[in-house]
PDB file of C-alpha atoms in Angstrom:
ATOM      1  CA  MET G   1     -36.304  -1.420 -79.530  1.00 90.00           C
ATOM      2  CA  PHE G   2     -39.397  -3.332 -78.414  1.00 90.00           C
ATOM      3  CA  SER G   3     -42.726  -1.646 -78.896  1.00 91.00           C
ATOM      4  CA  LEU G   4     -46.398  -2.388 -79.046  1.00 92.00           C
ATOM      5  CA  THR G   5     -47.520  -2.125 -82.694  1.00 91.00           C
ATOM      6  CA  ARG G   6     -50.086   0.570 -81.929  1.00 92.00           C
ATOM      7  CA  PHE G   7     -47.443   2.794 -80.337  1.00 95.00           C
ATOM      8  CA  PHE G   8     -44.714   2.167 -82.973  1.00 95.00           C
ATOM      9  CA  ALA G   9     -45.147   5.588 -84.590  1.00 95.00           C
ATOM     10  CA  GLU G  10     -44.657   7.274 -81.221  1.00 96.00           C
ATOM     11  CA  THR G  11     -41.664   5.175 -79.978  1.00 96.00           C
ATOM     12  CA  LEU G  12     -39.520   5.022 -83.117  1.00 95.00           C
ATOM     13  CA  PRO G  13     -38.729   8.780 -83.063  1.00 95.00           C
ATOM     14  CA  VAL G  14     -37.390   8.302 -79.542  1.00 94.00           C
ATOM     15  CA  LEU G  15     -34.922   5.665 -80.865  1.00 93.00           C
ATOM     16  CA  GLU G  16     -33.904   8.003 -83.642  1.00 92.00           C
ATOM     17  CA  GLU G  17     -33.286  10.807 -81.122  1.00 91.00           C
ATOM     18  CA  ILE G  18     -31.144   8.520 -78.957  1.00 89.00           C
ATOM     19  CA  LEU G  19     -29.013   7.505 -81.944  1.00 89.00           C
ATOM     20  CA  ASN G  20     -28.621  10.997 -83.413  1.00 87.00           C
ATOM     21  CA  GLU G  21     -28.419  13.116 -80.291  1.00 86.00           C
ATOM     22  CA  ALA G  22     -26.777  10.954 -77.644  1.00 86.00           C
ATOM     23  CA  SER G  23     -25.301  13.360 -75.056  1.00 88.00           C
ATOM     24  CA  PHE G  24     -23.821  11.051 -72.368  1.00 93.00           C
ATOM     25  CA  PRO G  25     -24.494  13.271 -69.308  1.00 94.00           C
ATOM     26  CA  GLU G  26     -21.543  13.625 -66.957  1.00 95.00           C
ATOM     27  CA  GLU G  27     -23.526  12.586 -63.905  1.00 96.00           C
ATOM     28  CA  GLU G  28     -24.512   9.315 -65.603  1.00 96.00           C
ATOM     29  CA  ILE G  29     -20.922   8.658 -66.607  1.00 97.00           C
ATOM     30  CA  THR G  30     -19.772   9.194 -63.021  1.00 97.00           C
ATOM     31  CA  ILE G  31     -22.349   6.715 -61.720  1.00 97.00           C
ATOM     32  CA  TRP G  32     -21.389   4.171 -64.386  1.00 97.00           C
ATOM     33  CA  LYS G  33     -17.680   4.499 -63.654  1.00 97.00           C
ATOM     34  CA  THR G  34     -18.236   4.065 -59.903  1.00 97.00           C
ATOM     35  CA  ARG G  35     -20.364   0.948 -60.421  1.00 97.00           C
ATOM     36  CA  SER G  36     -17.970  -0.496 -62.996  1.00 97.00           C
ATOM     37  CA  ILE G  37     -14.906  -0.034 -60.808  1.00 97.00           C
ATOM     38  CA  GLN G  38     -16.706  -1.604 -57.857  1.00 98.00           C
ATOM     39  CA  ALA G  39     -17.770  -4.551 -60.062  1.00 97.00           C
ATOM     40  CA  LEU G  40     -14.170  -4.939 -61.262  1.00 97.00           C
ATOM     41  CA  LYS G  41     -12.916  -5.061 -57.649  1.00 97.00           C
ATOM     42  CA  VAL G  42     -15.522  -7.743 -56.802  1.00 97.00           C
ATOM     43  CA  ASN G  43     -14.719  -9.780 -59.962  1.00 96.00           C
ATOM     44  CA  ASN G  44     -10.995  -9.679 -59.205  1.00 95.00           C
ATOM     45  CA  GLU G  45     -11.771 -11.624 -56.023  1.00 95.00           C
ATOM     46  CA  LYS G  46     -13.520 -14.401 -58.011  1.00 96.00           C
ATOM     47  CA  VAL G  47     -11.390 -17.296 -59.260  1.00 97.00           C
ATOM     48  CA  SER G  48     -13.858 -17.853 -62.148  1.00 97.00           C
ATOM     49  CA  TYR G  49     -13.318 -14.291 -63.431  1.00 97.00           C
ATOM     50  CA  LEU G  50      -9.540 -14.535 -63.111  1.00 97.00           C
ATOM     51  CA  ALA G  51      -9.519 -17.828 -64.999  1.00 98.00           C
ATOM     52  CA  LYS G  52     -11.753 -16.512 -67.763  1.00 97.00           C
ATOM     53  CA  THR G  53      -9.840 -13.280 -68.345  1.00 97.00           C
ATOM     54  CA  GLY G  54      -6.500 -15.063 -68.020  1.00 97.00           C
ATOM     55  CA  PHE G  55      -7.653 -17.641 -70.573  1.00 98.00           C
ATOM     56  CA  MET G  56      -8.761 -15.059 -73.156  1.00 96.00           C
ATOM     57  CA  ASN G  57      -5.599 -13.080 -72.593  1.00 95.00           C
ATOM     58  CA  ALA G  58      -3.507 -16.209 -73.203  1.00 96.00           C
ATOM     59  CA  LEU G  59      -5.372 -16.909 -76.454  1.00 96.00           C
ATOM     60  CA  PHE G  60      -5.387 -13.412 -77.968  1.00 93.00           C
ATOM     61  CA  GLY G  61      -3.090 -11.130 -75.958  1.00 90.00           C
ATOM     62  CA  ASN G  62      -4.039  -7.983 -74.038  1.00 87.00           C
ATOM     63  CA  LEU G  63      -3.617  -5.743 -77.089  1.00 85.00           C
ATOM     64  CA  ASN G  64      -6.373  -7.560 -78.989  1.00 88.00           C
ATOM     65  CA  PRO G  65      -9.988  -6.700 -78.189  1.00 88.00           C
ATOM     66  CA  TYR G  66     -10.865 -10.383 -77.828  1.00 90.00           C
ATOM     67  CA  GLY G  67      -8.220 -10.804 -75.095  1.00 92.00           C
ATOM     68  CA  PHE G  68      -8.232  -7.323 -73.531  1.00 91.00           C
ATOM     69  CA  THR G  69      -8.780  -7.145 -69.747  1.00 92.00           C
ATOM     70  CA  PRO G  70      -9.564  -3.697 -68.366  1.00 92.00           C
ATOM     71  CA  GLU G  71      -7.851  -2.321 -65.286  1.00 94.00           C
ATOM     72  CA  GLN G  72      -9.307   0.329 -63.005  1.00 96.00           C
ATOM     73  CA  SER G  73      -7.478   3.106 -64.870  1.00 96.00           C
ATOM     74  CA  ALA G  74      -9.328   2.214 -68.078  1.00 94.00           C
ATOM     75  CA  TYR G  75     -12.590   3.168 -66.384  1.00 96.00           C
ATOM     76  CA  GLU G  76     -11.162   6.237 -64.707  1.00 96.00           C
ATOM     77  CA  ASN G  77      -9.959   7.645 -68.036  1.00 95.00           C
ATOM     78  CA  ILE G  78     -13.433   7.586 -69.582  1.00 96.00           C
ATOM     79  CA  ASN G  79     -15.014  11.003 -70.040  1.00 95.00           C
ATOM     80  CA  GLN G  80     -17.887  12.638 -71.913  1.00 95.00           C
ATOM     81  CA  GLU G  81     -15.749  13.893 -74.781  1.00 94.00           C
ATOM     82  CA  LYS G  82     -14.203  10.484 -75.457  1.00 94.00           C
ATOM     83  CA  LEU G  83     -17.595   8.749 -75.424  1.00 94.00           C
ATOM     84  CA  ILE G  84     -19.202  11.207 -77.845  1.00 92.00           C
ATOM     85  CA  THR G  85     -16.259  10.970 -80.246  1.00 91.00           C
ATOM     86  CA  PHE G  86     -16.217   7.218 -80.093  1.00 90.00           C
ATOM     87  CA  PHE G  87     -20.001   7.005 -80.567  1.00 90.00           C
ATOM     88  CA  GLN G  88     -20.035   9.320 -83.579  1.00 86.00           C
ATOM     89  CA  LYS G  89     -17.173   7.412 -85.205  1.00 86.00           C
ATOM     90  CA  GLY G  90     -18.295   3.888 -84.380  1.00 83.00           C
ATOM     91  CA  TYR G  91     -22.055   4.080 -84.652  1.00 85.00           C
ATOM     92  CA  PRO G  92     -23.051   6.234 -87.672  1.00 84.00           C
ATOM     93  CA  LEU G  93     -26.626   5.552 -88.832  1.00 85.00           C
ATOM     94  CA  GLN G  94     -25.405   5.644 -92.450  1.00 83.00           C
ATOM     95  CA  LYS G  95     -23.826   2.248 -91.846  1.00 80.00           C
ATOM     96  CA  ALA G  96     -26.583   0.658 -89.814  1.00 83.00           C
ATOM     97  CA  ILE G  97     -28.660  -2.435 -90.481  1.00 86.00           C
ATOM     98  CA  ILE G  98     -32.350  -2.176 -89.619  1.00 90.00           C
ATOM     99  CA  ILE G  99     -34.208  -5.432 -88.834  1.00 92.00           C
ATOM    100  CA  ILE G 100     -37.979  -5.255 -88.277  1.00 93.00           C
ATOM    101  CA  SER G 101     -39.674  -8.342 -86.839  1.00 92.00           C
ATOM    102  CA  GLY G 102     -43.214  -8.931 -85.689  1.00 90.00           C
ATOM    103  CA  LYS G 103     -46.630  -7.734 -86.957  1.00 88.00           C
ATOM    104  CA  ILE G 104     -45.461  -5.715 -89.941  1.00 91.00           C
ATOM    105  CA  ASP G 105     -47.805  -3.745 -92.217  1.00 92.00           C
ATOM    106  CA  ASP G 106     -47.601  -0.711 -94.535  1.00 94.00           C
ATOM    107  CA  ALA G 107     -47.933   1.667 -91.602  1.00 94.00           C
ATOM    108  CA  ILE G 108     -44.776   0.150 -90.014  1.00 94.00           C
ATOM    109  CA  PHE G 109     -42.806   0.585 -93.216  1.00 93.00           C
ATOM    110  CA  ASP G 110     -44.113   4.140 -93.668  1.00 95.00           C
ATOM    111  CA  THR G 111     -43.010   5.047 -90.148  1.00 95.00           C
ATOM    112  CA  VAL G 112     -39.499   3.587 -90.652  1.00 94.00           C
ATOM    113  CA  ASN G 113     -39.140   5.386 -93.973  1.00 94.00           C
ATOM    114  CA  ARG G 114     -40.332   8.636 -92.493  1.00 93.00           C
ATOM    115  CA  ILE G 115     -37.860   8.487 -89.624  1.00 93.00           C
ATOM    116  CA  PHE G 116     -34.834   6.836 -91.245  1.00 92.00           C
ATOM    117  CA  GLY G 117     -35.583   6.978 -94.968  1.00 90.00           C
ATOM    118  CA  SER G 118     -33.632  10.134 -95.675  1.00 86.00           C
ATOM    119  CA  ILE G 119     -30.377   8.620 -94.410  1.00 82.00           C
ATOM    120  CA  LYS G 120     -28.001   7.698 -97.171  1.00 76.00           C
ATOM    121  CA  ILE G 121     -26.917   4.091 -96.660  1.00 66.00           C
ATOM    122  CA  THR G 122     -23.236   3.523 -97.261  1.00 63.00           C
ATOM    123  CA  GLY G 123     -23.048  -0.166 -96.332  1.00 53.00           C
ATOM    124  CA  SER G 124     -22.460  -1.990 -93.088  1.00 49.00           C
ATOM    125  CA  GLU G 125     -19.011  -3.433 -93.824  1.00 51.00           C
ATOM    126  CA  ALA G 126     -17.258  -0.070 -93.746  1.00 47.00           C
ATOM    127  CA  SER G 127     -18.378   0.462 -90.131  1.00 51.00           C
ATOM    128  CA  ASN G 128     -16.728  -2.680 -88.822  1.00 58.00           C
ATOM    129  CA  PRO G 129     -13.685  -1.861 -86.678  1.00 63.00           C
ATOM    130  CA  SER G 130     -10.364  -3.278 -87.767  1.00 69.00           C
ATOM    131  CA  ILE G 131      -9.253  -6.206 -85.660  1.00 68.00           C
ATOM    132  CA  PRO G 132      -5.524  -6.312 -84.926  1.00 68.00           C
ATOM    133  CA  VAL G 133      -3.716  -9.377 -86.177  1.00 69.00           C
ATOM    134  CA  VAL G 134      -3.087 -11.753 -83.299  1.00 73.00           C
ATOM    135  CA  GLN G 135       0.180 -13.554 -82.720  1.00 75.00           C
ATOM    136  CA  ALA G 136       0.564 -17.223 -83.555  1.00 84.00           C
ATOM    137  CA  TYR G 137      -1.298 -19.472 -81.151  1.00 91.00           C
ATOM    138  CA  VAL G 138       0.943 -21.478 -78.814  1.00 94.00           C
ATOM    139  CA  PRO G 139      -0.672 -23.727 -76.184  1.00 96.00           C
ATOM    140  CA  SER G 140       0.318 -22.895 -72.610  1.00 96.00           C
ATOM    141  CA  LYS G 141      -0.356 -23.746 -69.003  1.00 97.00           C
ATOM    142  CA  ILE G 142      -0.971 -20.842 -66.639  1.00 98.00           C
ATOM    143  CA  LYS G 143      -1.591 -20.752 -62.886  1.00 97.00           C
ATOM    144  CA  ILE G 144      -3.125 -17.699 -61.241  1.00 97.00           C
ATOM    145  CA  GLU G 145      -2.684 -17.826 -57.456  1.00 96.00           C
ATOM    146  CA  LYS G 146      -5.535 -16.686 -55.267  1.00 93.00           C
ATOM    147  CA  LYS G 147      -4.585 -17.230 -51.660  1.00 90.00           C
ATOM    148  CA  ASP G 148      -7.149 -18.568 -49.146  1.00 88.00           C
ATOM    149  CA  SER G 149      -9.450 -19.687 -51.987  1.00 93.00           C
ATOM    150  CA  VAL G 150     -11.361 -22.917 -51.202  1.00 93.00           C
ATOM    151  CA  GLN G 151     -12.087 -23.497 -54.888  1.00 96.00           C
ATOM    152  CA  SER G 152     -10.111 -23.511 -58.093  1.00 97.00           C
ATOM    153  CA  ALA G 153     -11.497 -22.347 -61.428  1.00 98.00           C
ATOM    154  CA  ILE G 154     -10.425 -24.322 -64.510  1.00 98.00           C
ATOM    155  CA  ARG G 155     -10.413 -23.065 -68.110  1.00 98.00           C
ATOM    156  CA  ILE G 156      -9.149 -25.368 -70.783  1.00 98.00           C
ATOM    157  CA  GLY G 157      -9.454 -24.622 -74.485  1.00 98.00           C
ATOM    158  CA  LYS G 158      -7.872 -23.085 -77.509  1.00 98.00           C
ATOM    159  CA  ARG G 159      -8.130 -20.411 -80.190  1.00 96.00           C
ATOM    160  CA  LEU G 160     -10.505 -21.424 -82.900  1.00 94.00           C
ATOM    161  CA  PHE G 161     -12.424 -19.970 -85.858  1.00 93.00           C
ATOM    162  CA  GLY G 162     -15.699 -18.278 -86.678  1.00 91.00           C
ATOM    163  CA  LYS G 163     -18.979 -19.493 -88.186  1.00 93.00           C
ATOM    164  CA  ASN G 164     -17.651 -19.274 -91.730  1.00 91.00           C
ATOM    165  CA  HIS G 165     -15.242 -22.147 -91.215  1.00 95.00           C
ATOM    166  CA  PRO G 166     -16.352 -25.386 -92.948  1.00 95.00           C
ATOM    167  CA  ASP G 167     -15.913 -27.390 -89.758  1.00 97.00           C
ATOM    168  CA  TYR G 168     -17.782 -25.019 -87.444  1.00 97.00           C
ATOM    169  CA  ILE G 169     -21.185 -26.741 -87.593  1.00 97.00           C
ATOM    170  CA  SER G 170     -19.754 -30.224 -87.104  1.00 97.00           C
ATOM    171  CA  LEU G 171     -17.579 -29.036 -84.235  1.00 98.00           C
ATOM    172  CA  SER G 172     -20.559 -27.398 -82.543  1.00 97.00           C
ATOM    173  CA  ILE G 173     -22.269 -30.781 -82.548  1.00 98.00           C
ATOM    174  CA  VAL G 174     -19.168 -32.458 -81.108  1.00 98.00           C
ATOM    175  CA  ASN G 175     -19.034 -29.763 -78.444  1.00 98.00           C
ATOM    176  CA  THR G 176     -22.585 -30.530 -77.400  1.00 98.00           C
ATOM    177  CA  ILE G 177     -21.667 -34.186 -76.853  1.00 98.00           C
ATOM    178  CA  LEU G 178     -18.695 -33.160 -74.788  1.00 98.00           C
ATOM    179  CA  GLY G 179     -20.097 -30.444 -72.591  1.00 97.00           C
ATOM    180  CA  GLY G 180     -22.842 -28.465 -74.300  1.00 97.00           C
ATOM    181  CA  TYR G 181     -25.922 -29.659 -72.412  1.00 96.00           C
ATOM    182  CA  PHE G 182     -26.871 -31.058 -69.044  1.00 94.00           C
ATOM    183  CA  GLY G 183     -26.548 -34.670 -70.097  1.00 95.00           C
ATOM    184  CA  SER G 184     -23.084 -34.166 -71.636  1.00 97.00           C
ATOM    185  CA  ARG G 185     -20.052 -36.356 -71.019  1.00 98.00           C
ATOM    186  CA  LEU G 186     -18.289 -33.773 -68.845  1.00 98.00           C
ATOM    187  CA  MET G 187     -21.364 -33.444 -66.630  1.00 98.00           C
ATOM    188  CA  SER G 188     -21.923 -37.185 -66.434  1.00 97.00           C
ATOM    189  CA  ASN G 189     -18.281 -37.874 -65.537  1.00 97.00           C
ATOM    190  CA  ILE G 190     -17.052 -34.987 -63.428  1.00 97.00           C
ATOM    191  CA  ARG G 191     -20.345 -33.962 -61.741  1.00 97.00           C
ATOM    192  CA  GLU G 192     -22.477 -37.045 -61.601  1.00 95.00           C
ATOM    193  CA  ASP G 193     -19.898 -39.811 -61.299  1.00 96.00           C
ATOM    194  CA  LYS G 194     -16.907 -38.154 -59.554  1.00 96.00           C
ATOM    195  CA  GLY G 195     -18.751 -35.411 -57.658  1.00 96.00           C
ATOM    196  CA  TYR G 196     -15.946 -32.893 -58.220  1.00 96.00           C
ATOM    197  CA  THR G 197     -18.198 -29.965 -59.156  1.00 96.00           C
ATOM    198  CA  TYR G 198     -21.740 -28.617 -59.206  1.00 95.00           C
ATOM    199  CA  GLY G 199     -21.443 -27.801 -62.878  1.00 96.00           C
ATOM    200  CA  ILE G 200     -19.100 -28.079 -65.854  1.00 98.00           C
ATOM    201  CA  GLY G 201     -19.580 -27.294 -69.503  1.00 98.00           C
ATOM    202  CA  SER G 202     -17.892 -26.510 -72.785  1.00 98.00           C
ATOM    203  CA  GLY G 203     -18.663 -23.976 -75.449  1.00 98.00           C
ATOM    204  CA  ILE G 204     -17.644 -22.284 -78.670  1.00 97.00           C
ATOM    205  CA  HIS G 205     -17.489 -18.524 -79.053  1.00 95.00           C
ATOM    206  CA  PRO G 206     -17.493 -17.497 -82.736  1.00 93.00           C
ATOM    207  CA  PHE G 207     -16.125 -14.021 -83.240  1.00 89.00           C
ATOM    208  CA  LYS G 208     -16.100 -11.896 -86.391  1.00 84.00           C
ATOM    209  CA  SER G 209     -12.519 -12.782 -87.287  1.00 82.00           C
ATOM    210  CA  SER G 210     -11.650 -15.606 -84.901  1.00 90.00           C
ATOM    211  CA  GLY G 211     -13.167 -17.747 -82.140  1.00 94.00           C
ATOM    212  CA  SER G 212     -12.474 -19.839 -79.071  1.00 96.00           C
ATOM    213  CA  PHE G 213     -13.305 -23.234 -77.652  1.00 98.00           C
ATOM    214  CA  PHE G 214     -13.404 -23.590 -73.839  1.00 98.00           C
ATOM    215  CA  ILE G 215     -14.184 -25.954 -71.007  1.00 98.00           C
ATOM    216  CA  ALA G 216     -15.031 -24.220 -67.727  1.00 98.00           C
ATOM    217  CA  THR G 217     -15.702 -25.389 -64.178  1.00 98.00           C
ATOM    218  CA  GLU G 218     -14.954 -24.676 -60.509  1.00 98.00           C
ATOM    219  CA  VAL G 219     -13.875 -27.463 -58.195  1.00 97.00           C
ATOM    220  CA  GLY G 220     -12.517 -27.899 -54.698  1.00 96.00           C
ATOM    221  CA  THR G 221      -8.783 -27.211 -54.512  1.00 95.00           C
ATOM    222  CA  ASP G 222      -8.231 -30.756 -53.221  1.00 95.00           C
ATOM    223  CA  VAL G 223      -9.605 -32.373 -56.432  1.00 97.00           C
ATOM    224  CA  CYS G 224      -8.360 -29.832 -59.004  1.00 97.00           C
ATOM    225  CA  SER G 225      -5.670 -32.039 -60.509  1.00 97.00           C
ATOM    226  CA  GLN G 226      -8.033 -35.010 -60.702  1.00 98.00           C
ATOM    227  CA  ALA G 227     -10.671 -32.915 -62.454  1.00 98.00           C
ATOM    228  CA  VAL G 228      -8.122 -31.720 -65.053  1.00 98.00           C
ATOM    229  CA  THR G 229      -7.085 -35.319 -65.690  1.00 98.00           C
ATOM    230  CA  GLU G 230     -10.711 -36.336 -66.290  1.00 98.00           C
ATOM    231  CA  ILE G 231     -11.256 -33.407 -68.653  1.00 98.00           C
ATOM    232  CA  TYR G 232      -8.352 -34.497 -70.826  1.00 98.00           C
ATOM    233  CA  SER G 233      -9.600 -38.063 -70.625  1.00 98.00           C
ATOM    234  CA  GLU G 234     -12.925 -37.033 -72.122  1.00 98.00           C
ATOM    235  CA  LEU G 235     -11.213 -35.167 -74.929  1.00 98.00           C
ATOM    236  CA  ALA G 236      -9.094 -38.224 -75.718  1.00 98.00           C
ATOM    237  CA  ARG G 237     -12.191 -40.461 -75.638  1.00 98.00           C
ATOM    238  CA  LEU G 238     -13.889 -38.368 -78.296  1.00 98.00           C
ATOM    239  CA  ILE G 239     -10.877 -38.964 -80.551  1.00 98.00           C
ATOM    240  CA  SER G 240     -10.334 -42.691 -79.862  1.00 97.00           C
ATOM    241  CA  GLU G 241     -13.811 -44.144 -79.332  1.00 97.00           C
ATOM    242  CA  PRO G 242     -16.875 -43.940 -81.616  1.00 98.00           C
ATOM    243  CA  VAL G 243     -19.852 -42.224 -79.989  1.00 98.00           C
ATOM    244  CA  PRO G 244     -22.584 -44.819 -79.328  1.00 97.00           C
ATOM    245  CA  VAL G 245     -25.564 -44.516 -81.700  1.00 96.00           C
ATOM    246  CA  ASP G 246     -28.089 -43.929 -78.892  1.00 97.00           C
ATOM    247  CA  GLU G 247     -26.025 -41.124 -77.365  1.00 98.00           C
ATOM    248  CA  LEU G 248     -25.644 -39.449 -80.763  1.00 98.00           C
ATOM    249  CA  GLU G 249     -29.394 -39.737 -81.453  1.00 97.00           C
ATOM    250  CA  LEU G 250     -30.168 -38.101 -78.104  1.00 97.00           C
ATOM    251  CA  VAL G 251     -27.881 -35.183 -78.912  1.00 98.00           C
ATOM    252  CA  LYS G 252     -29.377 -34.812 -82.396  1.00 98.00           C
ATOM    253  CA  LYS G 253     -32.880 -34.594 -80.920  1.00 97.00           C
ATOM    254  CA  TYR G 254     -31.756 -32.119 -78.326  1.00 97.00           C
ATOM    255  CA  LEU G 255     -30.128 -29.858 -80.919  1.00 97.00           C
ATOM    256  CA  ALA G 256     -33.089 -30.138 -83.307  1.00 97.00           C
ATOM    257  CA  GLY G 257     -35.345 -28.936 -80.470  1.00 96.00           C
ATOM    258  CA  ALA G 258     -32.977 -26.066 -79.636  1.00 95.00           C
ATOM    259  CA  PHE G 259     -32.954 -25.116 -83.318  1.00 95.00           C
ATOM    260  CA  LEU G 260     -36.760 -24.918 -83.402  1.00 94.00           C
ATOM    261  CA  ARG G 261     -36.805 -22.810 -80.243  1.00 92.00           C
ATOM    262  CA  SER G 262     -34.332 -20.397 -81.844  1.00 90.00           C
ATOM    263  CA  LEU G 263     -36.897 -19.683 -84.603  1.00 90.00           C
ATOM    264  CA  ASP G 264     -39.929 -19.429 -82.316  1.00 91.00           C
ATOM    265  CA  GLY G 265     -41.459 -15.962 -82.373  1.00 89.00           C
ATOM    266  CA  PRO G 266     -40.514 -12.578 -83.869  1.00 88.00           C
ATOM    267  CA  PHE G 267     -37.775 -11.724 -81.333  1.00 88.00           C
ATOM    268  CA  ALA G 268     -36.009 -15.096 -81.755  1.00 91.00           C
ATOM    269  CA  LEU G 269     -36.259 -14.809 -85.508  1.00 90.00           C
ATOM    270  CA  SER G 270     -34.717 -11.358 -85.568  1.00 91.00           C
ATOM    271  CA  ASP G 271     -31.826 -12.513 -83.363  1.00 91.00           C
ATOM    272  CA  ARG G 272     -31.245 -15.533 -85.606  1.00 91.00           C
ATOM    273  CA  PHE G 273     -31.132 -13.470 -88.808  1.00 90.00           C
ATOM    274  CA  LYS G 274     -29.001 -10.767 -87.185  1.00 91.00           C
ATOM    275  CA  GLY G 275     -26.460 -13.493 -86.363  1.00 89.00           C
ATOM    276  CA  LEU G 276     -26.398 -14.553 -90.018  1.00 92.00           C
ATOM    277  CA  ILE G 277     -25.925 -10.963 -91.246  1.00 90.00           C
ATOM    278  CA  LEU G 278     -23.138 -10.073 -88.815  1.00 86.00           C
ATOM    279  CA  HIS G 279     -21.195 -13.205 -89.788  1.00 89.00           C
ATOM    280  CA  ASN G 280     -21.744 -12.693 -93.526  1.00 89.00           C
ATOM    281  CA  LEU G 281     -23.798 -15.867 -93.851  1.00 93.00           C
ATOM    282  CA  ASP G 282     -26.814 -16.417 -96.102  1.00 91.00           C
ATOM    283  CA  TYR G 283     -30.053 -18.209 -95.330  1.00 90.00           C
ATOM    284  CA  ASP G 284     -28.700 -21.451 -96.739  1.00 94.00           C
ATOM    285  CA  TYR G 285     -26.602 -21.704 -93.576  1.00 95.00           C
ATOM    286  CA  LEU G 286     -29.716 -22.830 -91.698  1.00 94.00           C
ATOM    287  CA  ASN G 287     -30.370 -25.685 -94.162  1.00 95.00           C
ATOM    288  CA  THR G 288     -26.670 -26.611 -94.012  1.00 96.00           C
ATOM    289  CA  TYR G 289     -26.894 -26.858 -90.260  1.00 96.00           C
ATOM    290  CA  LEU G 290     -29.927 -29.138 -90.316  1.00 96.00           C
ATOM    291  CA  GLU G 291     -28.381 -31.340 -92.973  1.00 97.00           C
ATOM    292  CA  ALA G 292     -25.140 -31.693 -90.976  1.00 97.00           C
ATOM    293  CA  LEU G 293     -27.132 -32.468 -87.810  1.00 97.00           C
ATOM    294  CA  GLN G 294     -29.094 -35.226 -89.591  1.00 97.00           C
ATOM    295  CA  THR G 295     -26.128 -36.856 -91.350  1.00 97.00           C
ATOM    296  CA  ILE G 296     -23.188 -36.595 -88.925  1.00 98.00           C
ATOM    297  CA  ASN G 297     -21.976 -40.047 -87.838  1.00 97.00           C
ATOM    298  CA  PRO G 298     -19.580 -41.437 -85.185  1.00 98.00           C
ATOM    299  CA  LEU G 299     -16.653 -41.591 -87.650  1.00 98.00           C
ATOM    300  CA  GLN G 300     -17.009 -37.920 -88.590  1.00 98.00           C
ATOM    301  CA  ILE G 301     -17.177 -36.981 -84.914  1.00 98.00           C
ATOM    302  CA  MET G 302     -13.871 -38.755 -84.261  1.00 98.00           C
ATOM    303  CA  GLU G 303     -12.312 -37.024 -87.255  1.00 98.00           C
ATOM    304  CA  ILE G 304     -13.468 -33.568 -86.205  1.00 98.00           C
ATOM    305  CA  ALA G 305     -12.294 -34.175 -82.580  1.00 98.00           C
ATOM    306  CA  SER G 306      -8.893 -35.414 -83.716  1.00 98.00           C
ATOM    307  CA  LYS G 307      -8.548 -32.429 -86.003  1.00 98.00           C
ATOM    308  CA  HIS G 308      -9.477 -29.696 -83.503  1.00 98.00           C
ATOM    309  CA  LEU G 309      -9.692 -31.025 -79.929  1.00 98.00           C
ATOM    310  CA  THR G 310      -6.450 -32.858 -79.238  1.00 98.00           C
ATOM    311  CA  PRO G 311      -5.363 -32.456 -75.582  1.00 97.00           C
ATOM    312  CA  ASP G 312      -1.898 -31.180 -76.560  1.00 97.00           C
ATOM    313  CA  SER G 313      -3.424 -28.276 -78.468  1.00 98.00           C
ATOM    314  CA  MET G 314      -5.183 -26.887 -75.390  1.00 98.00           C
ATOM    315  CA  THR G 315      -4.337 -23.910 -73.209  1.00 98.00           C
ATOM    316  CA  GLU G 316      -4.889 -24.588 -69.534  1.00 98.00           C
ATOM    317  CA  VAL G 317      -5.582 -21.850 -66.986  1.00 98.00           C
ATOM    318  CA  ILE G 318      -6.147 -22.620 -63.296  1.00 98.00           C
ATOM    319  CA  SER G 319      -7.005 -19.938 -60.804  1.00 98.00           C
ATOM    320  CA  GLY G 320      -7.131 -20.637 -57.089  1.00 96.00           C
TER     321      GLY G 320
END
């Protein structure tokens, strides 16, 4: 909830009412289902959506929430009773975390205690849903045919780990060099030099109990195989060639600036600390990140890349 400080005492009870008395009116559910089904039909015509969902499904399987792809029947089966039951089971206030950020004074605390103070806190961990164990990861190559498409969507990556893994911070820096900002190697090679695409990038998604690394782009169908070859070439270069000092310094400055922006203002601060809490990390994680950013060197980058980003460990999904 976002509120002007002077209206906080009036707006917080509305939030409490929403959380305690959510009714999910049938007419709103009907509208949501209609819009969601229409959006699904539109997405299923997009090669980028097919590649993304196919990629996550290949990594985690359709029975795992990280890899699940809904079909139209999943939306049609939603009803008011199911939503209320799910909401009451999955979102009890007794297991909530309250983060307050901004201009905080005694009046703010008094209001929060008046509205939520009588709730008996039972801890946040118990409210986390159980995540099914995923099958062993096996790299694969998948083609999803979309006739008459003038472009092909490419997703290359692998199953990974969450923020608690000791290599996560270092790998996030390596990812930035590869495809995590506009001046990255993938952009310089495949967009600027070869002209195969308008945009390409790589990223890391840390989940609660797992994670994924991915490279994503859309290219003309006539240059798809060449683009894939160049992607694997950039992965191999990270492993075999030290990153030049000037390139590494540029990335370090970029990430240091991004880190400062992530702490700028009350809303950014609350998001940053929420991320720490949900991944069971303490505040030292921020210092660890800055230390790793300052000290990482070309040899460490090669070691991390050879450990986690070898081309033969990747799953490749092409839709088009």
